[in-house]
Amino acid sequence: MSIRENTRKLLQTMPDGVFIVAAAKTRTGIEISEAIEAGITNIGHNYVQEAENTAQATSGRAKLHLIGHLQRNKVKRAARLFDMIETIDSAEIARVLNDECGIEGKTMPVLIEVNSGREPQKSGVLPEDAIALAREITQLNHISLSGLMTIGPLAGDAEMARPYFQTTWQLFRDIKKLRLHEAEMQYLSMGMSDTYVTAIEEGANLVRIGTAIFGPRPAKA
Ligand SMILES: *Cc1c(COP(=O)(O)O)cnc(C)c1O
């Protein structure tokens, strides 16, 4: 099936209030354009460089989300380019991003990335550290806390992912209940092509979908 057909079908199955972020790593500007023309309104990038390379294809027609780890030396470019950063995982990166957003004269919506599977090699904060980071973020004027994001362990099927989605949803609810100043806690970003149905069942309202839109990724060179 084509990108257009994949996208249309997916959009039809999305419940009200659930939004797709098309995960665009390794895809060309032409492919991204095709998804946007079929109705995608959010594009997710893992790398600042890839986002810059394809920004012209997007140019104002979709919001750009950073869904990969944010490196300190890329913060300035990220602040300029993105409409949402889904991967805040330290107070330090939050402060640096806040400063750069101030320089850009914008307020950036951000999500805290939660390492729900407690995997040592993964980025994201451990669940028990998320509330402290949420409090730090709400002290800053140029980034606004909009929710949480998790990837979770990638092994196996959607049922194996469910407990990690549940953990993250509980945390999302707990932080929302704190009613932190300036925190909207509007978005819970969970689920990918193989797991988005389960993620939505467990409360996701942003789903990051790559393969089911664009087809299998080319093997790494
Ligand atoms: C690649 C990627 C996705 C989408 O993965 P698919 O399995 O292709 O749908 C979602 N989230 C992140 C962070 C990714 O890197």
PDB file of C-alpha atoms and ligand atoms in Angstrom:
ATOM      1  CA  MET A   1       0.000   0.000   0.000  1.00  0.00           C
ATOM      2  CA  SER A   2       1.056   3.570  -0.581  1.00  0.00           C
ATOM      3  CA  ILE A   3       1.880   6.134   2.096  1.00  0.00           C
ATOM      4  CA  ARG A   4      -1.342   7.899   1.197  1.00  0.00           C
ATOM      5  CA  GLU A   5      -3.489   4.788   1.675  1.00  0.00           C
ATOM      6  CA  ASN A   6      -1.694   3.776   4.877  1.00  0.00           C
ATOM      7  CA  THR A   7      -2.175   7.233   6.313  1.00  0.00           C
ATOM      8  CA  ARG A   8      -5.835   7.552   5.366  1.00  0.00           C
ATOM      9  CA  LYS A   9      -6.648   4.156   6.850  1.00  0.00           C
ATOM     10  CA  LEU A  10      -4.812   4.895  10.073  1.00  0.00           C
ATOM     11  CA  LEU A  11      -6.442   8.286  10.465  1.00  0.00           C
ATOM     12  CA  GLN A  12      -9.871   6.688  10.066  1.00  0.00           C
ATOM     13  CA  THR A  13      -9.209   4.276  12.917  1.00  0.00           C
ATOM     14  CA  MET A  14      -7.993   6.933  15.382  1.00  0.00           C
ATOM     15  CA  PRO A  15     -10.440   7.660  18.191  1.00  0.00           C
ATOM     16  CA  ASP A  16     -11.420  11.314  18.732  1.00  0.00           C
ATOM     17  CA  GLY A  17      -8.711  13.208  20.540  1.00  0.00           C
ATOM     18  CA  VAL A  18      -5.899  10.835  19.588  1.00  0.00           C
ATOM     19  CA  PHE A  19      -3.250  12.297  17.299  1.00  0.00           C
ATOM     20  CA  ILE A  20      -0.639  10.623  15.123  1.00  0.00           C
ATOM     21  CA  VAL A  21       2.956  11.764  15.095  1.00  0.00           C
ATOM     22  CA  ALA A  22       4.456  10.335  11.912  1.00  0.00           C
ATOM     23  CA  ALA A  23       7.898   8.994  12.887  1.00  0.00           C
ATOM     24  CA  ALA A  24      10.002  10.082   9.937  1.00  0.00           C
ATOM     25  CA  LYS A  25      13.512   8.749  10.602  1.00  0.00           C
ATOM     26  CA  THR A  26      15.301   7.770   7.368  1.00  0.00           C
ATOM     27  CA  ARG A  27      12.392   9.056   5.222  1.00  0.00           C
ATOM     28  CA  THR A  28      12.811  11.562   2.427  1.00  0.00           C
ATOM     29  CA  GLY A  29      11.139  14.923   2.113  1.00  0.00           C
ATOM     30  CA  ILE A  30       8.975  13.482  -0.642  1.00  0.00           C
ATOM     31  CA  GLU A  31       7.722  10.679   1.598  1.00  0.00           C
ATOM     32  CA  ILE A  32       7.048  13.093   4.448  1.00  0.00           C
ATOM     33  CA  SER A  33       5.199  15.374   2.066  1.00  0.00           C
ATOM     34  CA  GLU A  34       3.004  12.500   0.938  1.00  0.00           C
ATOM     35  CA  ALA A  35       1.997  11.734   4.524  1.00  0.00           C
ATOM     36  CA  ILE A  36       1.166  15.389   5.161  1.00  0.00           C
ATOM     37  CA  GLU A  37      -0.942  15.556   2.019  1.00  0.00           C
ATOM     38  CA  ALA A  38      -2.879  12.513   3.252  1.00  0.00           C
ATOM     39  CA  GLY A  39      -3.716  14.297   6.501  1.00  0.00           C
ATOM     40  CA  ILE A  40      -0.775  13.938   8.905  1.00  0.00           C
ATOM     41  CA  THR A  41      -0.346  17.089  11.007  1.00  0.00           C
ATOM     42  CA  ASN A  42       2.582  16.111  13.262  1.00  0.00           C
ATOM     43  CA  ILE A  43       5.986  14.858  12.130  1.00  0.00           C
ATOM     44  CA  GLY A  44       8.367  13.222  14.612  1.00  0.00           C
ATOM     45  CA  HIS A  45      12.135  13.344  14.145  1.00  0.00           C
ATOM     46  CA  ASN A  46      14.827  11.461  16.045  1.00  0.00           C
ATOM     47  CA  TYR A  47      17.629  13.729  14.920  1.00  0.00           C
ATOM     48  CA  VAL A  48      17.908  17.493  14.640  1.00  0.00           C
ATOM     49  CA  GLN A  49      19.938  17.118  11.450  1.00  0.00           C
ATOM     50  CA  GLU A  50      17.287  14.989   9.709  1.00  0.00           C
ATOM     51  CA  ALA A  51      14.626  17.454  10.728  1.00  0.00           C
ATOM     52  CA  GLU A  52      16.621  20.301   9.217  1.00  0.00           C
ATOM     53  CA  ASN A  53      17.251  18.348   6.023  1.00  0.00           C
ATOM     54  CA  THR A  54      13.550  17.723   5.459  1.00  0.00           C
ATOM     55  CA  ALA A  55      12.180  20.941   6.954  1.00  0.00           C
ATOM     56  CA  GLN A  56      11.415  22.367   3.549  1.00  0.00           C
ATOM     57  CA  ALA A  57       9.092  19.482   2.758  1.00  0.00           C
ATOM     58  CA  THR A  58       7.187  20.210   5.929  1.00  0.00           C
ATOM     59  CA  SER A  59       7.444  23.973   5.866  1.00  0.00           C
ATOM     60  CA  GLY A  60       4.599  25.102   8.040  1.00  0.00           C
ATOM     61  CA  ARG A  61       2.198  22.332   6.999  1.00  0.00           C
ATOM     62  CA  ALA A  62       2.836  20.163  10.043  1.00  0.00           C
ATOM     63  CA  LYS A  63       4.171  20.544  13.571  1.00  0.00           C
ATOM     64  CA  LEU A  64       7.636  19.127  14.183  1.00  0.00           C
ATOM     65  CA  HIS A  65       8.207  16.982  17.267  1.00  0.00           C
ATOM     66  CA  LEU A  66      11.590  15.844  18.505  1.00  0.00           C
ATOM     67  CA  ILE A  67      11.121  12.205  19.554  1.00  0.00           C
ATOM     68  CA  GLY A  68      14.807  11.256  19.838  1.00  0.00           C
ATOM     69  CA  HIS A  69      17.242  12.091  22.608  1.00  0.00           C
ATOM     70  CA  LEU A  70      18.164  15.786  22.779  1.00  0.00           C
ATOM     71  CA  GLN A  71      21.902  16.363  22.964  1.00  0.00           C
ATOM     72  CA  ARG A  72      23.149  19.457  24.678  1.00  0.00           C
ATOM     73  CA  ASN A  73      25.121  20.677  21.674  1.00  0.00           C
ATOM     74  CA  LYS A  74      21.966  20.501  19.492  1.00  0.00           C
ATOM     75  CA  VAL A  75      19.672  22.444  21.803  1.00  0.00           C
ATOM     76  CA  LYS A  76      20.019  25.766  20.018  1.00  0.00           C
ATOM     77  CA  ARG A  77      19.018  24.294  16.653  1.00  0.00           C
ATOM     78  CA  ALA A  78      16.255  22.254  18.255  1.00  0.00           C
ATOM     79  CA  ALA A  79      14.832  25.338  19.954  1.00  0.00           C
ATOM     80  CA  ARG A  80      14.649  27.071  16.621  1.00  0.00           C
ATOM     81  CA  LEU A  81      13.133  24.240  14.583  1.00  0.00           C
ATOM     82  CA  PHE A  82      10.747  22.191  16.707  1.00  0.00           C
ATOM     83  CA  ASP A  83       7.200  22.817  17.888  1.00  0.00           C
ATOM     84  CA  MET A  84       7.395  20.225  20.664  1.00  0.00           C
ATOM     85  CA  ILE A  85      10.244  18.377  22.398  1.00  0.00           C
ATOM     86  CA  GLU A  86       9.014  14.983  23.631  1.00  0.00           C
ATOM     87  CA  THR A  87      12.251  13.837  25.236  1.00  0.00           C
ATOM     88  CA  ILE A  88      13.203  16.045  28.186  1.00  0.00           C
ATOM     89  CA  ASP A  89      15.002  13.832  30.683  1.00  0.00           C
ATOM     90  CA  SER A  90      17.075  16.066  32.931  1.00  0.00           C
ATOM     91  CA  ALA A  91      16.757  19.383  34.714  1.00  0.00           C
ATOM     92  CA  GLU A  92      19.941  20.484  33.023  1.00  0.00           C
ATOM     93  CA  ILE A  93      18.683  19.952  29.475  1.00  0.00           C
ATOM     94  CA  ALA A  94      15.406  21.623  30.469  1.00  0.00           C
ATOM     95  CA  ARG A  95      17.276  24.718  31.665  1.00  0.00           C
ATOM     96  CA  VAL A  96      19.472  24.927  28.564  1.00  0.00           C
ATOM     97  CA  LEU A  97      16.443  24.518  26.306  1.00  0.00           C
ATOM     98  CA  ASN A  98      14.568  27.140  28.310  1.00  0.00           C
ATOM     99  CA  ASP A  99      17.392  29.633  27.787  1.00  0.00           C
ATOM    100  CA  GLU A 100      17.516  29.001  24.038  1.00  0.00           C
ATOM    101  CA  CYS A 101      13.734  29.266  23.701  1.00  0.00           C
ATOM    102  CA  GLY A 102      13.945  32.582  25.528  1.00  0.00           C
ATOM    103  CA  ILE A 103      16.457  33.792  22.954  1.00  0.00           C
ATOM    104  CA  GLU A 104      14.150  32.582  20.172  1.00  0.00           C
ATOM    105  CA  GLY A 105      11.262  34.399  21.820  1.00  0.00           C
ATOM    106  CA  LYS A 106       9.088  31.296  22.012  1.00  0.00           C
ATOM    107  CA  THR A 107       7.515  29.042  24.596  1.00  0.00           C
ATOM    108  CA  MET A 108       8.143  25.392  23.773  1.00  0.00           C
ATOM    109  CA  PRO A 109       5.729  22.651  24.844  1.00  0.00           C
ATOM    110  CA  VAL A 110       7.733  19.740  26.232  1.00  0.00           C
ATOM    111  CA  LEU A 111       7.082  16.203  27.408  1.00  0.00           C
ATOM    112  CA  ILE A 112       9.127  14.343  29.988  1.00  0.00           C
ATOM    113  CA  GLU A 113      10.496  11.076  28.612  1.00  0.00           C
ATOM    114  CA  VAL A 114       9.990   8.278  31.124  1.00  0.00           C
ATOM    115  CA  ASN A 115      12.223   5.202  31.082  1.00  0.00           C
ATOM    116  CA  SER A 116       9.271   3.019  32.015  1.00  0.00           C
ATOM    117  CA  GLY A 117      11.190  -0.209  31.438  1.00  0.00           C
ATOM    118  CA  ARG A 118      14.110   0.893  33.651  1.00  0.00           C
ATOM    119  CA  GLU A 119      16.517  -0.050  30.904  1.00  0.00           C
ATOM    120  CA  PRO A 120      20.060   1.134  31.711  1.00  0.00           C
ATOM    121  CA  GLN A 121      20.883   1.918  28.072  1.00  0.00           C
ATOM    122  CA  LYS A 122      17.715   3.952  27.465  1.00  0.00           C
ATOM    123  CA  SER A 123      17.280   7.656  27.932  1.00  0.00           C
ATOM    124  CA  GLY A 124      14.424   9.058  29.956  1.00  0.00           C
ATOM    125  CA  VAL A 125      13.966   9.544  33.699  1.00  0.00           C
ATOM    126  CA  LEU A 126      13.064   6.700  35.994  1.00  0.00           C
ATOM    127  CA  PRO A 127       9.378   6.825  36.979  1.00  0.00           C
ATOM    128  CA  GLU A 128      10.191   7.879  40.567  1.00  0.00           C
ATOM    129  CA  ASP A 129      12.196  10.872  39.314  1.00  0.00           C
ATOM    130  CA  ALA A 130       9.536  12.266  36.987  1.00  0.00           C
ATOM    131  CA  ILE A 131       7.682  14.373  39.555  1.00  0.00           C
ATOM    132  CA  ALA A 132      10.828  16.200  40.656  1.00  0.00           C
ATOM    133  CA  LEU A 133      11.662  16.972  37.026  1.00  0.00           C
ATOM    134  CA  ALA A 134       8.082  18.141  36.419  1.00  0.00           C
ATOM    135  CA  ARG A 135       8.459  20.615  39.299  1.00  0.00           C
ATOM    136  CA  GLU A 136      11.747  21.892  37.859  1.00  0.00           C
ATOM    137  CA  ILE A 137      10.224  22.413  34.421  1.00  0.00           C
ATOM    138  CA  THR A 138       7.302  24.376  35.783  1.00  0.00           C
ATOM    139  CA  GLN A 139       9.779  26.861  37.299  1.00  0.00           C
ATOM    140  CA  LEU A 140      10.942  27.779  33.787  1.00  0.00           C
ATOM    141  CA  ASN A 141       9.236  30.438  31.677  1.00  0.00           C
ATOM    142  CA  HIS A 142      10.051  29.467  28.109  1.00  0.00           C
ATOM    143  CA  ILE A 143       9.172  25.781  28.168  1.00  0.00           C
ATOM    144  CA  SER A 144       5.795  24.456  29.255  1.00  0.00           C
ATOM    145  CA  LEU A 145       5.125  21.003  30.602  1.00  0.00           C
ATOM    146  CA  SER A 146       2.547  19.369  28.336  1.00  0.00           C
ATOM    147  CA  GLY A 147       2.775  15.713  29.322  1.00  0.00           C
ATOM    148  CA  LEU A 148       4.803  12.517  29.255  1.00  0.00           C
ATOM    149  CA  MET A 149       6.330  10.254  26.639  1.00  0.00           C
ATOM    150  CA  THR A 150       7.587   6.695  26.879  1.00  0.00           C
ATOM    151  CA  ILE A 151       9.032   4.135  24.505  1.00  0.00           C
ATOM    152  CA  GLY A 152       9.214   1.088  26.748  1.00  0.00           C
ATOM    153  CA  PRO A 153      11.085  -2.140  26.084  1.00  0.00           C
ATOM    154  CA  LEU A 154      10.805  -3.049  22.425  1.00  0.00           C
ATOM    155  CA  ALA A 155      10.968  -6.814  22.718  1.00  0.00           C
ATOM    156  CA  GLY A 156       7.928  -8.831  21.828  1.00  0.00           C
ATOM    157  CA  ASP A 157       4.299  -7.967  21.281  1.00  0.00           C
ATOM    158  CA  ALA A 158       1.869  -5.313  22.369  1.00  0.00           C
ATOM    159  CA  GLU A 159       0.728  -7.225  25.451  1.00  0.00           C
ATOM    160  CA  MET A 160       4.295  -7.165  26.736  1.00  0.00           C
ATOM    161  CA  ALA A 161       4.286  -3.394  26.353  1.00  0.00           C
ATOM    162  CA  ARG A 162       1.013  -2.899  28.254  1.00  0.00           C
ATOM    163  CA  PRO A 163       2.424  -2.775  31.839  1.00  0.00           C
ATOM    164  CA  TYR A 164       4.887  -0.056  30.841  1.00  0.00           C
ATOM    165  CA  PHE A 165       2.101   1.989  29.305  1.00  0.00           C
ATOM    166  CA  GLN A 166       0.082   1.525  32.503  1.00  0.00           C
ATOM    167  CA  THR A 167       2.987   2.706  34.670  1.00  0.00           C
ATOM    168  CA  THR A 168       3.380   5.793  32.526  1.00  0.00           C
ATOM    169  CA  TRP A 169      -0.338   6.553  32.524  1.00  0.00           C
ATOM    170  CA  GLN A 170      -0.425   6.368  36.337  1.00  0.00           C
ATOM    171  CA  LEU A 171       2.448   8.801  36.508  1.00  0.00           C
ATOM    172  CA  PHE A 172       0.686  11.088  34.029  1.00  0.00           C
ATOM    173  CA  ARG A 173      -2.416  11.042  36.232  1.00  0.00           C
ATOM    174  CA  ASP A 174      -0.387  11.661  39.414  1.00  0.00           C
ATOM    175  CA  ILE A 175       1.416  14.659  37.944  1.00  0.00           C
ATOM    176  CA  LYS A 176      -1.846  16.046  36.595  1.00  0.00           C
ATOM    177  CA  LYS A 177      -3.350  15.797  40.077  1.00  0.00           C
ATOM    178  CA  LEU A 178      -0.548  17.936  41.500  1.00  0.00           C
ATOM    179  CA  ARG A 179      -1.922  20.845  39.460  1.00  0.00           C
ATOM    180  CA  LEU A 180       1.538  22.308  39.059  1.00  0.00           C
ATOM    181  CA  HIS A 181       1.616  25.930  38.046  1.00  0.00           C
ATOM    182  CA  GLU A 182       1.605  26.328  34.245  1.00  0.00           C
ATOM    183  CA  ALA A 183       1.568  22.580  33.579  1.00  0.00           C
ATOM    184  CA  GLU A 184      -1.142  21.563  31.134  1.00  0.00           C
ATOM    185  CA  MET A 185      -0.407  17.839  31.111  1.00  0.00           C
ATOM    186  CA  GLN A 186      -2.403  17.445  27.939  1.00  0.00           C
ATOM    187  CA  TYR A 187      -0.454  14.769  26.071  1.00  0.00           C
ATOM    188  CA  LEU A 188       0.581  11.218  26.765  1.00  0.00           C
ATOM    189  CA  SER A 189       2.824   9.982  23.945  1.00  0.00           C
ATOM    190  CA  MET A 190       3.030   6.171  23.851  1.00  0.00           C
ATOM    191  CA  GLY A 191       2.889   3.437  21.249  1.00  0.00           C
ATOM    192  CA  MET A 192       4.398   2.762  17.840  1.00  0.00           C
ATOM    193  CA  SER A 193       3.264   0.786  14.779  1.00  0.00           C
ATOM    194  CA  ASP A 194       3.083  -2.544  16.622  1.00  0.00           C
ATOM    195  CA  THR A 195       1.731  -1.247  19.901  1.00  0.00           C
ATOM    196  CA  TYR A 196      -0.367   1.861  19.316  1.00  0.00           C
ATOM    197  CA  VAL A 197      -3.724   0.103  19.755  1.00  0.00           C
ATOM    198  CA  THR A 198      -2.697  -1.107  23.211  1.00  0.00           C
ATOM    199  CA  ALA A 199      -1.197   2.290  24.024  1.00  0.00           C
ATOM    200  CA  ILE A 200      -4.474   4.024  23.199  1.00  0.00           C
ATOM    201  CA  GLU A 201      -6.342   1.533  25.407  1.00  0.00           C
ATOM    202  CA  GLU A 202      -3.980   2.552  28.192  1.00  0.00           C
ATOM    203  CA  GLY A 203      -4.530   6.267  27.745  1.00  0.00           C
ATOM    204  CA  ALA A 204      -2.184   7.477  24.989  1.00  0.00           C
ATOM    205  CA  ASN A 205      -3.379  10.451  22.955  1.00  0.00           C
ATOM    206  CA  LEU A 206      -0.223  10.885  20.889  1.00  0.00           C
ATOM    207  CA  VAL A 207       0.953   7.797  19.009  1.00  0.00           C
ATOM    208  CA  ARG A 208       4.274   7.785  17.148  1.00  0.00           C
ATOM    209  CA  ILE A 209       3.888   5.738  13.993  1.00  0.00           C
ATOM    210  CA  GLY A 210       6.565   5.119  11.380  1.00  0.00           C
ATOM    211  CA  THR A 211       6.469   1.743   9.656  1.00  0.00           C
ATOM    212  CA  ALA A 212       2.671   1.534   9.422  1.00  0.00           C
ATOM    213  CA  ILE A 213       2.700   4.791   7.461  1.00  0.00           C
ATOM    214  CA  PHE A 214       5.901   4.681   5.432  1.00  0.00           C
ATOM    215  CA  GLY A 215       6.509   0.932   5.174  1.00  0.00           C
ATOM    216  CA  PRO A 216       9.557  -0.975   6.459  1.00  0.00           C
ATOM    217  CA  ARG A 217      12.663   1.128   7.000  1.00  0.00           C
ATOM    218  CA  PRO A 218      15.599   0.493   4.695  1.00  0.00           C
ATOM    219  CA  ALA A 219      18.317  -1.576   6.371  1.00  0.00           C
ATOM    220  CA  LYS A 220      21.018   0.555   7.978  1.00  0.00           C
ATOM    221  CA  ALA A 221      23.942   1.255   5.677  1.00  0.00           C
TER     222      ALA A 221
HETATM  223  C1  LIG B   1      11.018   4.931  15.056  1.00  0.00           C
HETATM  224  C2  LIG B   1      10.278   5.422  16.230  1.00  0.00           C
HETATM  225  C3  LIG B   1       8.890   5.262  16.330  1.00  0.00           C
HETATM  226  C4  LIG B   1       8.059   4.561  15.282  1.00  0.00           C
HETATM  227  O1  LIG B   1       8.422   3.229  15.137  1.00  0.00           O
HETATM  228  P1  LIG B   1       7.627   2.270  14.116  1.00  0.00           P
HETATM  229  O2  LIG B   1       7.786   0.934  14.715  1.00  0.00           O
HETATM  230  O3  LIG B   1       8.304   2.419  12.815  1.00  0.00           O
HETATM  231  O4  LIG B   1       6.223   2.722  14.089  1.00  0.00           O
HETATM  232  C5  LIG B   1       8.273   5.774  17.458  1.00  0.00           C
HETATM  233  N1  LIG B   1       8.953   6.389  18.441  1.00  0.00           N
HETATM  234  C6  LIG B   1      10.280   6.568  18.385  1.00  0.00           C
HETATM  235  C7  LIG B   1      10.975   7.264  19.493  1.00  0.00           C
HETATM  236  C8  LIG B   1      10.984   6.084  17.278  1.00  0.00           C
HETATM  237  O5  LIG B   1      12.313   6.254  17.232  1.00  0.00           O
END
